[in-house]
Amino acid sequence: MSSIDKYLSAAAKVLVDDKFANFIEKSVSAQSGLVANFFNGSEKPGDQLPFIFANFLSGAIAAVPVYGSALSAVSLLIFKLVIDNPDPAEQQKKLIADMIGQAMQKDAMEEAMNVYKGMVAHIQDKADAEAVILKGDQPDWITMRMKIENVFSHFLFSSSIILKENYEVVNLPIYAQFSALHLTFIYDVIQRASYFGISDLLKIHYCNTFKKYKKLYLDNIFRIYNKGQEEVMKKFPEKPLAKYNYHSTFNKYQEYRNTIMLDVYQYMHIFAILNIDRLALFDNGFNYVNPRPIFSKMIAKTVPPLKTKVVKQGATPVKVVNPEAMVSFRMPLDTILKKLDEQKGSFYFQEIWRVWVTANEERINSLQCQYYKSPLSAAPFTDIIGETNGVLQDLLGPLTNQLIFNIRDEDDDDRMKFIGLYSDKRVGATKYLDKTPTFDKVTFKNHKISQVIGIDRTSFRTKPTETDPGIYGLVVAFVPESLEPNFLDPTKLNIMSPMCLDQPIEKNFALQKNYNNVLGIDALLLKTNGEVVFDYKCKKPTLFIIYIDVVAPVDATISFWKLGEKAVNYDIVKGGELRQVSNQTIQENTQKFHLKVIKGQIILKSIYLAPVKPPKAN
């Protein structure tokens, strides 16, 4: 038997043979990025029973079709957690504690872990009881339902221990796991209500329970995340008049955000999109595609100011820093974040094919990215950042997971000299390209570069009337390397984030970050004449019903069409709705889809693409 064996009772072991267990472990090790697959459960033993389980390291939730009777979905999820790491949140907790400067209190940490392990024990107990029922000739459903209620009771009275005052930020990763497992368990029970012999009235109660705790958990996670940000800012405050390292606040801010996106968001994003009132749409399972970029540190060098002034200290005149000049040599957190938003850093477009720069002898003056698209003549560009002065050069990709850049030279110049893929493939200041470079690099394991975001210098250098054009620095956005956000699964519902655009939006939109205070789930406010373009593909030609999930602050009219076809208008009544907008056969060469607001405005939360009579999954 595999390592799963030691977590099963004798009754459960007869249902999980070595071949099956190894298949599960192999399947959950697959990397699929932030693309989540979620299957429903079977209603009665003996039928095909897809199991829900999670690869928590990559953030993917997937389904394994298993033929015949076996354990519940949640049981396998628990086994995977326990097998991978007996203490699944210890490293994350230590990292967060270091970032916020909080000493690790062993008793408080162990108390939270004991709650978590107690939860695992209760769910395992329920799984063992279910295994006995499936094996026996006379199912004991009363005992089964009692085990279910025992699990519910444990969740109900335990979460407050994990959120112990002054430790909730450090314990956020384990709270996210706790929350995800609770919601997974409720969802599993609802999906298999008739299998468990649960009445319609009790099923309604469980549906209301799911809604209640979904909101509670998401609200708590967002609140604690914001509290953690405040703690990071306290430990790494902006230092406008200090020398060097003016970006420590931004870099620590991003380090904290990246940690939460990888270790917290991945547990909860699937439930944020799951609407328990729309279960009929999810009968064949669903994919939720919502790429969340991981941002690098700020790539820029800061130096002492060029301008000083003389002041008197007593009878002795001394040179001191000119505060006005010093301010021009820093870029605070809010300024960098604003520039990321201006360049649509939260969106996913395509792999980068080329990076174009103009440069003179001393510095890079402008930067622009071009995304891969077939034919290459149609490859879209980002905006040009900086001023196009000097020699035009191109860094030919596609970019993978690493960029190199210059460190500060002997002249203490803070300019960007060059960027490249490696030491002999660089673009930038012509004076430095023939030299053997000394460089730093930015990279992110198991990720690929999705955007290179240029940061332009706009403040003055030595006096208020002098502008300082050119490229000041870079921030690089990464997404999981296996991500293919525009390819649809023909076997189940595909729910696509509006962040998966085909090309940048030019006007009449506003990004709604963490919409409804749900961490990691963004939406788009599209104003009158606002338009978005999506490019969906399917490797097997499949007929999909296309829906849009929208909220209309006021009555609105929208238009939806596929390129080359006639647009169709729809009236959207004030409020929220899931509106069917088209039926389309989608394949690998399908034209782009356009959505435009004709009147009013809408908040676009996601797009649903449901296959018509989907084929059975292999």
Coordinates of C-alpha atoms in Angstrom, one line a residue:
M1 CA 0.0 0.0 0.0
S2 CA 1.0 3.6 -0.5
S3 CA 1.5 6.3 2.2
I4 CA -2.3 6.8 2.2
D5 CA -2.7 3.4 3.9
K6 CA -1.6 4.5 7.3
Y7 CA -4.4 7.1 7.5
L8 CA -7.2 4.6 6.7
S9 CA -9.1 2.3 9.1
A10 CA -9.3 -1.4 8.4
A11 CA -12.7 -0.8 6.8
A12 CA -11.4 1.9 4.6
K13 CA -8.3 0.0 3.5
V14 CA -10.4 -2.6 1.6
L15 CA -11.7 0.1 -0.6
V16 CA -8.4 1.8 -1.4
D17 CA -6.0 -0.6 -3.1
D18 CA -2.4 0.2 -4.0
K19 CA -3.1 1.1 -7.6
F20 CA -5.9 3.5 -6.7
A21 CA -3.9 5.2 -4.0
N22 CA -0.8 5.7 -6.2
F23 CA -3.1 7.1 -8.9
I24 CA -4.4 9.7 -6.5
E25 CA -0.9 10.7 -5.3
K26 CA 0.4 11.0 -8.8
S27 CA -2.6 13.0 -9.9
V28 CA -2.5 15.6 -7.2
S29 CA 1.2 16.3 -7.8
A30 CA 0.5 17.8 -11.2
Q31 CA 1.1 21.5 -11.6
S32 CA -1.8 23.4 -13.1
G33 CA -1.3 26.9 -11.9
L34 CA -4.2 28.9 -10.6
V35 CA -6.7 27.0 -12.6
A36 CA -9.1 25.2 -10.4
N37 CA -11.2 22.1 -11.4
F38 CA -14.1 21.2 -9.2
F39 CA -16.3 18.2 -9.6
N40 CA -19.6 17.3 -7.9
G41 CA -20.2 14.0 -6.1
S42 CA -22.2 11.0 -7.0
E43 CA -25.7 10.7 -5.4
K44 CA -25.6 7.0 -4.7
P45 CA -23.0 4.3 -4.2
G46 CA -22.1 2.1 -7.1
D47 CA -22.0 4.9 -9.7
Q48 CA -19.0 6.7 -10.9
L49 CA -17.9 8.9 -7.9
P50 CA -15.6 11.8 -8.8
F51 CA -13.5 12.8 -5.8
I52 CA -12.5 16.3 -4.9
F53 CA -9.0 16.8 -3.7
A54 CA -6.4 19.6 -3.7
N55 CA -2.8 20.2 -4.6
F56 CA -2.3 23.0 -2.1
L57 CA 1.2 23.7 -3.2
S58 CA 0.2 24.9 -6.7
G59 CA -3.3 26.1 -5.7
A60 CA -5.1 23.7 -8.0
I61 CA -8.2 21.8 -7.0
A62 CA -8.9 18.9 -9.4
A63 CA -11.1 15.9 -9.7
V64 CA -10.3 12.2 -10.1
P65 CA -13.0 10.0 -11.6
V66 CA -13.2 6.7 -9.6
Y67 CA -15.4 3.9 -10.7
G68 CA -17.2 2.1 -7.9
S69 CA -17.8 2.8 -4.3
A70 CA -15.1 4.5 -2.2
L71 CA -14.5 7.2 0.4
S72 CA -15.9 10.7 0.3
A73 CA -14.3 13.6 -1.6
V74 CA -13.3 15.4 1.6
S75 CA -11.5 12.3 3.0
L76 CA -9.1 12.2 0.1
L77 CA -8.5 15.9 0.4
I78 CA -7.6 15.4 4.1
F79 CA -5.3 12.5 3.3
K80 CA -3.4 14.6 0.8
L81 CA -2.9 17.4 3.3
V82 CA -1.7 15.1 6.0
I83 CA 0.6 13.1 3.7
D84 CA 2.2 16.2 2.2
N85 CA 3.0 17.9 5.5
P86 CA 1.9 17.0 9.1
D87 CA 2.1 20.8 9.9
P88 CA 1.0 22.4 6.6
A89 CA 1.2 26.0 7.7
E90 CA 4.4 26.1 9.8
Q91 CA 6.7 27.6 7.2
Q92 CA 4.1 30.1 6.1
K93 CA 3.5 31.2 9.7
K94 CA 7.2 31.7 10.3
L95 CA 7.6 33.8 7.2
I96 CA 4.7 36.1 8.1
A97 CA 6.0 36.3 11.7
D98 CA 9.4 37.5 10.4
M99 CA 7.8 40.0 8.0
I100 CA 5.7 41.7 10.7
G101 CA 8.4 41.4 13.4
Q102 CA 6.4 39.2 15.8
A103 CA 8.1 36.6 17.9
M104 CA 6.7 33.1 17.5
Q105 CA 4.9 32.0 20.6
K106 CA 5.1 28.2 20.7
D107 CA 2.0 27.7 22.8
A108 CA -0.2 29.9 20.6
M109 CA 1.1 28.2 17.5
E110 CA 0.5 24.7 18.8
E111 CA -3.0 25.6 20.0
A112 CA -4.0 26.5 16.5
M113 CA -2.4 23.4 15.1
N114 CA -4.1 21.2 17.6
V115 CA -7.5 22.6 16.5
Y116 CA -6.6 21.9 12.9
K117 CA -5.5 18.3 13.7
G118 CA -8.7 17.8 15.7
M119 CA -10.7 18.8 12.6
V120 CA -8.7 16.3 10.6
A121 CA -9.5 13.5 13.1
H122 CA -13.3 14.3 13.0
I123 CA -13.4 14.2 9.2
Q124 CA -11.4 11.0 9.2
D125 CA -13.8 9.5 11.6
K126 CA -16.7 10.4 9.3
A127 CA -14.8 8.9 6.3
D128 CA -14.2 5.7 8.2
A129 CA -17.9 5.5 9.0
E130 CA -18.8 6.0 5.4
A131 CA -16.4 3.3 4.3
V132 CA -18.2 0.8 6.6
I133 CA -21.5 1.9 5.2
L134 CA -20.4 1.4 1.6
K135 CA -18.9 -2.0 2.4
G136 CA -21.9 -3.3 4.4
D137 CA -25.2 -4.6 3.3
Q138 CA -27.2 -2.6 5.9
P139 CA -26.1 1.1 5.9
D140 CA -26.3 2.9 9.2
W141 CA -27.3 6.3 8.0
I142 CA -28.2 7.6 11.5
T143 CA -24.6 7.1 12.5
M144 CA -23.4 8.7 9.3
R145 CA -25.5 11.8 9.9
M146 CA -24.3 11.9 13.5
K147 CA -20.7 11.9 12.2
I148 CA -21.5 14.8 9.9
E149 CA -22.9 16.8 12.7
N150 CA -19.8 16.1 14.8
V151 CA -17.7 17.7 12.1
F152 CA -20.0 20.7 11.9
S153 CA -19.8 21.2 15.6
H154 CA -16.0 21.0 15.6
F155 CA -15.8 23.8 13.0
L156 CA -18.4 25.9 14.8
F157 CA -16.5 26.1 18.1
S158 CA -12.9 26.1 16.9
S159 CA -12.2 28.9 14.5
S160 CA -12.0 31.5 17.3
I161 CA -9.0 29.6 18.8
I162 CA -7.1 30.0 15.5
L163 CA -8.0 33.7 15.4
K164 CA -6.6 34.4 18.9
E165 CA -6.0 38.1 19.4
N166 CA -2.5 39.2 18.4
Y167 CA -1.9 35.9 16.5
E168 CA -4.5 36.1 13.7
V169 CA -2.1 37.5 11.2
V170 CA 0.5 34.8 11.8
N171 CA -2.2 32.1 11.8
L172 CA -3.9 33.3 8.6
P173 CA -2.5 30.5 6.4
I174 CA -3.9 27.8 8.8
Y175 CA -7.2 29.7 9.1
A176 CA -7.5 29.7 5.3
Q177 CA -6.9 25.9 5.2
F178 CA -9.4 25.5 8.1
S179 CA -12.0 27.6 6.2
A180 CA -11.5 25.8 2.9
L181 CA -11.9 22.4 4.5
H182 CA -15.1 23.5 6.3
L183 CA -16.7 24.8 3.1
T184 CA -15.5 21.8 1.1
F185 CA -17.1 19.5 3.7
I186 CA -20.5 21.4 3.6
Y187 CA -20.4 21.4 -0.2
D188 CA -19.7 17.7 -0.3
V189 CA -22.7 17.0 2.0
I190 CA -25.0 19.3 -0.1
Q191 CA -24.0 17.6 -3.4
R192 CA -24.6 14.2 -2.0
A193 CA -27.6 15.0 0.2
S194 CA -29.8 12.2 -1.2
Y195 CA -27.0 9.8 -0.9
F196 CA -26.7 10.6 2.8
G197 CA -30.5 10.4 3.2
I198 CA -30.7 14.1 4.1
S199 CA -34.2 15.7 3.8
D200 CA -34.8 18.7 1.5
L201 CA -35.4 20.8 4.6
L202 CA -32.1 19.9 6.1
K203 CA -30.4 20.4 2.7
I204 CA -31.8 24.0 2.6
H205 CA -30.3 24.5 6.1
Y206 CA -26.9 23.3 4.9
C207 CA -27.1 25.6 1.9
N208 CA -27.8 28.6 4.2
T209 CA -24.9 27.4 6.4
F210 CA -22.6 27.4 3.4
K211 CA -23.6 30.9 2.5
K212 CA -23.2 32.1 6.0
Y213 CA -19.7 30.7 6.6
K214 CA -18.5 31.6 3.1
K215 CA -19.2 35.2 3.8
L216 CA -17.7 35.0 7.3
Y217 CA -14.5 33.3 6.2
L218 CA -14.0 35.7 3.3
D219 CA -14.6 38.7 5.4
N220 CA -12.3 37.5 8.1
I221 CA -9.5 36.7 5.6
F222 CA -9.7 40.1 4.0
R223 CA -9.7 41.9 7.4
I224 CA -6.7 39.9 8.7
Y225 CA -4.9 40.4 5.4
N226 CA -5.3 44.2 5.7
K227 CA -4.2 44.0 9.3
G228 CA -1.0 42.2 8.2
Q229 CA -0.3 44.9 5.6
E230 CA -0.5 47.5 8.3
E231 CA 1.9 45.5 10.5
V232 CA 4.4 45.3 7.5
M233 CA 4.1 49.0 6.9
K234 CA 4.9 49.7 10.6
K235 CA 8.0 47.6 10.5
F236 CA 9.1 49.0 7.1
P237 CA 7.9 52.6 7.0
E238 CA 8.7 55.0 4.1
K239 CA 12.0 56.9 4.8
P240 CA 11.9 59.9 2.5
L241 CA 15.1 61.5 3.8
A242 CA 17.2 58.4 4.3
K243 CA 19.9 57.2 1.9
Y244 CA 19.6 54.2 -0.3
N245 CA 16.9 51.5 -0.4
Y246 CA 14.0 53.7 -0.8
H247 CA 11.9 50.8 -2.0
S248 CA 12.0 48.6 1.1
T249 CA 8.4 49.5 1.9
F250 CA 7.2 48.5 -1.5
N251 CA 9.3 45.3 -1.6
K252 CA 8.1 44.1 1.8
Y253 CA 4.6 45.0 0.8
Q254 CA 4.9 42.8 -2.3
E255 CA 6.6 40.0 -0.4
Y256 CA 3.7 39.9 2.0
R257 CA 1.1 40.0 -0.8
N258 CA 2.9 37.3 -2.7
T259 CA 3.0 35.1 0.4
I260 CA -0.7 35.6 0.9
M261 CA -1.6 34.9 -2.7
L262 CA 0.4 31.7 -2.7
D263 CA -0.5 30.4 0.8
V264 CA -4.0 31.8 1.6
Y265 CA -5.8 32.9 -1.6
Q266 CA -5.3 29.6 -3.2
Y267 CA -7.5 27.9 -0.6
M268 CA -10.4 30.3 -0.8
H269 CA -10.8 31.5 -4.4
I270 CA -12.7 28.5 -5.6
F271 CA -15.4 29.1 -2.9
A272 CA -15.6 32.8 -3.6
I273 CA -16.9 32.1 -7.1
L274 CA -19.0 29.0 -6.2
N275 CA -22.7 30.1 -6.0
I276 CA -24.7 27.5 -4.1
D277 CA -27.9 28.8 -5.7
R278 CA -26.6 27.9 -9.2
L279 CA -25.8 24.3 -8.6
A280 CA -27.5 23.1 -11.8
L281 CA -24.7 24.8 -13.8
F282 CA -22.1 22.8 -11.9
D283 CA -23.5 19.3 -12.5
N284 CA -20.5 18.3 -14.6
G285 CA -18.0 20.2 -12.5
F286 CA -16.3 23.5 -13.3
N287 CA -13.0 25.2 -14.0
Y288 CA -12.3 28.6 -12.4
V289 CA -9.5 30.5 -14.2
N290 CA -8.3 33.6 -12.3
P291 CA -4.5 34.3 -12.8
R292 CA -3.1 36.2 -10.0
P293 CA 0.2 37.9 -10.8
I294 CA 3.1 37.6 -8.4
F295 CA 5.1 40.9 -8.5
S296 CA 8.9 41.1 -8.2
K297 CA 10.8 43.6 -6.1
M298 CA 11.3 47.1 -7.4
I299 CA 14.3 46.9 -9.8
A300 CA 15.9 50.3 -9.4
K301 CA 18.9 51.8 -7.7
T302 CA 18.8 54.8 -5.4
V303 CA 21.7 57.1 -4.6
P304 CA 22.6 60.1 -2.5
P305 CA 21.0 63.3 -3.8
L306 CA 22.9 65.4 -6.3
K307 CA 21.9 68.6 -4.6
T308 CA 22.9 69.9 -1.1
K309 CA 22.5 73.2 0.5
V310 CA 24.5 75.2 3.2
V311 CA 22.9 75.9 6.5
K312 CA 24.3 77.4 9.7
Q313 CA 24.6 75.3 12.8
G314 CA 25.7 77.8 15.3
A315 CA 28.5 79.8 13.8
T316 CA 29.6 77.0 11.5
P317 CA 28.1 76.7 8.0
V318 CA 27.6 73.0 6.9
K319 CA 26.3 71.2 3.9
V320 CA 23.1 69.2 4.4
V321 CA 20.7 67.3 2.2
N322 CA 18.3 69.4 0.2
P323 CA 15.0 67.8 1.0
E324 CA 13.4 68.8 -2.3
A325 CA 16.2 67.0 -4.2
M326 CA 16.1 64.0 -1.9
V327 CA 12.4 63.5 -2.6
S328 CA 13.2 63.2 -6.3
F329 CA 15.4 60.2 -5.5
R330 CA 12.7 58.0 -4.0
M331 CA 9.5 56.4 -5.2
P332 CA 7.1 55.6 -2.4
L333 CA 4.8 52.6 -2.2
D334 CA 1.6 54.4 -3.3
T335 CA 3.4 55.9 -6.4
I336 CA 4.7 52.5 -7.5
L337 CA 1.3 50.9 -7.0
K338 CA -0.4 53.7 -9.0
K339 CA 2.1 53.1 -11.9
L340 CA 1.4 49.3 -11.8
D341 CA -2.4 50.1 -12.1
E342 CA -1.8 52.5 -14.9
Q343 CA 0.1 49.7 -16.8
K344 CA -2.6 47.1 -16.0
G345 CA -0.3 45.0 -13.9
S346 CA -3.2 42.9 -12.5
F347 CA -4.2 41.7 -15.9
Y348 CA -3.0 38.6 -17.9
F349 CA -2.5 39.1 -21.6
Q350 CA -0.1 36.8 -23.4
E351 CA 3.5 35.6 -23.2
I352 CA 6.0 38.3 -24.0
W353 CA 7.5 38.0 -27.4
R354 CA 9.8 41.1 -27.4
V355 CA 10.8 43.9 -25.1
W356 CA 11.6 47.1 -27.1
V357 CA 13.8 49.8 -25.6
T358 CA 15.4 53.0 -26.8
A359 CA 18.7 53.9 -25.2
N360 CA 21.6 56.3 -25.5
E361 CA 25.1 55.8 -24.2
E362 CA 24.2 56.1 -20.6
R363 CA 20.7 54.9 -20.0
I364 CA 17.5 53.3 -21.1
N365 CA 15.0 56.0 -22.1
S366 CA 11.9 54.0 -23.0
L367 CA 10.5 50.5 -22.7
Q368 CA 7.6 48.7 -24.4
C369 CA 6.5 45.1 -24.4
Q370 CA 5.0 43.1 -27.3
Y371 CA 2.9 40.0 -26.6
Y372 CA 3.0 36.9 -28.6
K373 CA 0.1 36.5 -31.0
S374 CA -0.3 34.5 -34.2
P375 CA 0.1 36.0 -36.8
L376 CA 3.0 38.0 -35.4
S377 CA 1.8 41.0 -37.4
A378 CA -1.2 41.2 -35.0
A379 CA 0.9 41.0 -31.8
P380 CA -0.3 43.7 -29.4
F381 CA 1.9 46.3 -27.7
T382 CA 1.8 47.8 -24.3
D383 CA 2.1 51.6 -23.8
I384 CA 5.5 53.1 -24.3
I385 CA 7.0 54.1 -20.9
G386 CA 9.5 56.9 -20.9
E387 CA 10.8 59.0 -23.9
T388 CA 11.8 57.4 -27.2
N389 CA 15.2 58.9 -27.5
G390 CA 18.3 57.0 -28.7
V391 CA 18.9 53.7 -30.4
L392 CA 15.9 51.3 -30.9
Q393 CA 16.8 47.8 -29.6
D394 CA 14.7 44.7 -29.0
L395 CA 15.1 41.9 -26.5
L396 CA 13.8 38.9 -28.3
G397 CA 11.9 36.3 -26.2
P398 CA 9.7 34.6 -25.4
L399 CA 10.6 35.5 -21.9
T400 CA 10.7 32.6 -19.4
N401 CA 11.1 33.1 -15.7
Q402 CA 14.2 35.3 -15.4
L403 CA 15.4 38.8 -16.2
I404 CA 18.9 40.3 -15.5
F405 CA 19.6 43.9 -14.9
N406 CA 22.5 46.2 -14.0
I407 CA 23.7 46.9 -10.5
R408 CA 24.7 50.4 -9.6
D409 CA 27.9 51.4 -11.3
E410 CA 31.0 53.1 -9.9
D411 CA 29.5 56.5 -10.6
D412 CA 26.6 55.9 -8.3
D413 CA 24.2 56.4 -11.2
D414 CA 20.6 55.2 -10.5
R415 CA 19.7 54.7 -14.2
M416 CA 18.7 51.5 -15.8
K417 CA 21.7 50.5 -17.9
F418 CA 20.5 47.3 -19.4
I419 CA 18.1 44.4 -19.1
G420 CA 18.5 40.9 -20.6
L421 CA 17.8 37.2 -20.5
Y422 CA 21.4 36.4 -19.7
S423 CA 24.8 38.0 -19.8
D424 CA 25.3 37.9 -23.6
K425 CA 21.7 38.7 -24.5
R426 CA 21.0 42.2 -23.3
V427 CA 19.7 45.5 -24.5
G428 CA 20.2 49.0 -23.1
A429 CA 22.8 51.8 -22.8
T430 CA 25.3 51.4 -25.7
K431 CA 28.3 52.4 -23.5
Y432 CA 27.7 49.3 -21.3
L433 CA 26.8 46.6 -23.8
D434 CA 30.3 45.7 -24.8
K435 CA 31.5 45.4 -21.2
T436 CA 31.4 42.2 -19.2
P437 CA 28.4 42.9 -17.0
T438 CA 27.9 42.7 -13.3
F439 CA 24.2 42.0 -12.8
D440 CA 21.4 41.1 -10.5
K441 CA 18.5 39.0 -11.5
V442 CA 14.8 38.6 -10.7
T443 CA 13.2 35.2 -11.0
F444 CA 10.4 33.2 -9.6
K445 CA 10.4 29.4 -9.4
N446 CA 7.7 27.5 -11.4
H447 CA 6.5 30.8 -12.9
K448 CA 6.8 32.6 -16.2
I449 CA 7.0 36.4 -16.9
S450 CA 3.7 37.8 -17.9
Q451 CA 4.5 41.5 -17.9
V452 CA 7.6 43.7 -17.6
I453 CA 6.2 46.9 -16.1
G454 CA 8.4 50.0 -16.7
I455 CA 8.5 52.6 -14.0
D456 CA 9.1 56.1 -15.5
R457 CA 10.8 58.9 -13.6
T458 CA 8.6 62.0 -13.4
S459 CA 9.8 64.0 -10.5
F460 CA 12.6 66.6 -10.7
R461 CA 16.2 65.7 -10.3
T462 CA 17.9 68.8 -8.9
K463 CA 15.3 71.6 -8.9
P464 CA 11.5 71.7 -9.0
T465 CA 11.4 73.1 -12.6
E466 CA 13.4 70.2 -14.0
T467 CA 11.7 67.1 -15.2
D468 CA 13.6 63.8 -15.2
P469 CA 12.4 61.6 -18.1
G470 CA 13.4 58.1 -18.8
I471 CA 13.1 54.7 -17.2
Y472 CA 13.7 54.7 -13.5
G473 CA 13.1 51.0 -12.8
L474 CA 11.0 47.8 -13.4
V475 CA 8.6 45.6 -11.7
V476 CA 8.1 42.1 -13.2
A477 CA 4.8 40.3 -13.0
F478 CA 4.8 36.4 -12.9
V479 CA 2.1 33.8 -13.4
P480 CA 2.3 30.0 -13.0
E481 CA 4.3 28.6 -16.0
S482 CA 1.7 26.0 -16.9
L483 CA -1.1 28.6 -17.2
E484 CA -3.2 28.6 -20.4
P485 CA -6.1 30.9 -19.5
N486 CA -7.8 31.1 -22.8
F487 CA -8.2 27.4 -23.5
L488 CA -11.5 25.9 -22.4
D489 CA -12.3 22.5 -21.0
P490 CA -15.0 20.9 -23.3
T491 CA -16.3 18.6 -20.5
K492 CA -17.4 21.1 -17.8
L493 CA -18.3 24.7 -17.0
N494 CA -15.5 27.2 -17.5
I495 CA -15.6 30.3 -15.3
M496 CA -13.2 33.0 -16.6
S497 CA -12.0 36.0 -14.7
P498 CA -12.2 39.3 -16.5
M499 CA -8.5 39.6 -15.8
C500 CA -8.0 37.1 -18.7
L501 CA -8.2 39.8 -21.4
D502 CA -6.9 39.4 -24.9
Q503 CA -5.4 42.9 -24.9
P504 CA -5.2 45.9 -22.7
I505 CA -8.3 48.1 -22.3
E506 CA -7.8 51.6 -23.6
K507 CA -10.5 53.6 -21.8
N508 CA -13.8 53.8 -19.8
F509 CA -13.0 51.1 -17.3
A510 CA -12.0 51.0 -13.6
L511 CA -10.4 48.0 -11.8
Q512 CA -12.4 46.9 -8.8
K513 CA -9.7 45.3 -6.7
N514 CA -10.8 42.6 -4.2
Y515 CA -14.4 43.1 -5.2
N516 CA -16.8 42.8 -2.3
N517 CA -13.8 42.5 0.0
V518 CA -12.9 39.1 -1.4
L519 CA -9.1 38.8 -1.4
G520 CA -7.7 38.0 -4.9
I521 CA -11.0 38.3 -6.8
D522 CA -11.1 41.4 -9.0
A523 CA -13.9 42.8 -11.2
L524 CA -14.1 45.4 -13.9
L525 CA -16.3 48.5 -13.8
L526 CA -17.2 49.2 -17.5
K527 CA -18.6 52.7 -18.1
T528 CA -20.5 53.8 -21.2
N529 CA -18.6 52.9 -24.3
G530 CA -16.2 50.8 -22.3
E531 CA -15.3 47.6 -24.2
V532 CA -13.3 44.4 -23.5
V533 CA -12.0 41.8 -25.8
F534 CA -11.6 38.1 -25.0
D535 CA -10.0 35.3 -27.0
Y536 CA -11.2 31.9 -26.0
K537 CA -10.0 28.6 -27.6
C538 CA -10.9 25.0 -27.4
K539 CA -8.8 22.1 -28.7
K540 CA -11.9 20.2 -29.5
P541 CA -14.7 22.1 -31.3
T542 CA -17.5 22.4 -28.7
L543 CA -20.8 24.3 -28.5
F544 CA -20.8 26.5 -25.4
I545 CA -23.5 28.7 -23.9
I546 CA -21.9 32.0 -22.8
Y547 CA -23.1 33.9 -19.8
I548 CA -21.9 37.0 -18.1
D549 CA -22.0 37.5 -14.4
V550 CA -22.6 41.2 -13.9
V551 CA -23.8 43.8 -11.4
A552 CA -25.5 46.9 -12.7
P553 CA -25.4 50.0 -10.4
V554 CA -28.0 51.5 -12.7
D555 CA -30.1 50.1 -15.6
A556 CA -27.7 49.4 -18.5
T557 CA -27.6 48.2 -22.1
I558 CA -24.7 46.0 -23.3
S559 CA -23.7 44.6 -26.7
F560 CA -22.0 41.2 -27.2
W561 CA -20.6 39.8 -30.4
K562 CA -18.0 37.6 -32.0
L563 CA -15.7 39.3 -34.5
G564 CA -17.3 39.1 -37.9
E565 CA -20.8 38.5 -36.6
K566 CA -23.7 40.9 -35.8
A567 CA -23.7 42.4 -32.4
V568 CA -26.7 41.7 -30.1
N569 CA -27.9 44.1 -27.5
Y570 CA -29.2 43.2 -24.0
D571 CA -30.8 45.3 -21.3
I572 CA -29.4 44.7 -17.8
V573 CA -31.7 45.7 -15.0
K574 CA -30.3 47.4 -12.0
G575 CA -28.9 44.8 -9.6
G576 CA -27.0 41.5 -10.3
E577 CA -27.7 38.7 -12.7
L578 CA -26.2 35.9 -14.7
R579 CA -27.2 36.8 -18.3
Q580 CA -27.0 34.4 -21.2
V581 CA -25.5 36.3 -24.2
S582 CA -24.6 33.8 -26.9
N583 CA -24.3 30.2 -28.0
Q584 CA -21.0 29.6 -29.9
T585 CA -19.0 26.7 -31.2
I586 CA -15.5 27.4 -30.0
Q587 CA -12.4 25.8 -31.4
E588 CA -8.7 26.6 -31.8
N589 CA -9.2 29.3 -34.5
T590 CA -12.3 31.0 -33.1
Q591 CA -12.5 34.8 -33.5
K592 CA -12.4 37.1 -30.6
F593 CA -15.4 38.1 -28.5
H594 CA -16.3 41.7 -27.7
L595 CA -18.4 43.1 -24.9
K596 CA -19.3 46.8 -24.9
V597 CA -21.5 49.0 -22.7
I598 CA -23.9 51.0 -24.8
K599 CA -25.7 52.8 -21.9
G600 CA -25.1 53.0 -18.2
Q601 CA -22.4 51.0 -16.6
I602 CA -21.8 47.4 -15.3
I603 CA -19.5 45.6 -13.0
L604 CA -18.2 42.5 -14.9
K605 CA -17.4 39.8 -12.3
S606 CA -16.8 36.8 -14.6
I607 CA -17.8 35.0 -17.8
Y608 CA -19.3 31.5 -17.8
L609 CA -18.9 29.2 -20.7
A610 CA -21.0 26.0 -20.3
P611 CA -20.6 23.2 -22.8
V612 CA -23.8 21.8 -24.3
K613 CA -24.1 18.1 -23.7
P614 CA -20.5 17.8 -22.7
P615 CA -18.7 14.5 -23.5
K616 CA -17.7 12.3 -20.6
A617 CA -14.2 13.1 -19.1
N618 CA -11.6 10.5 -19.7

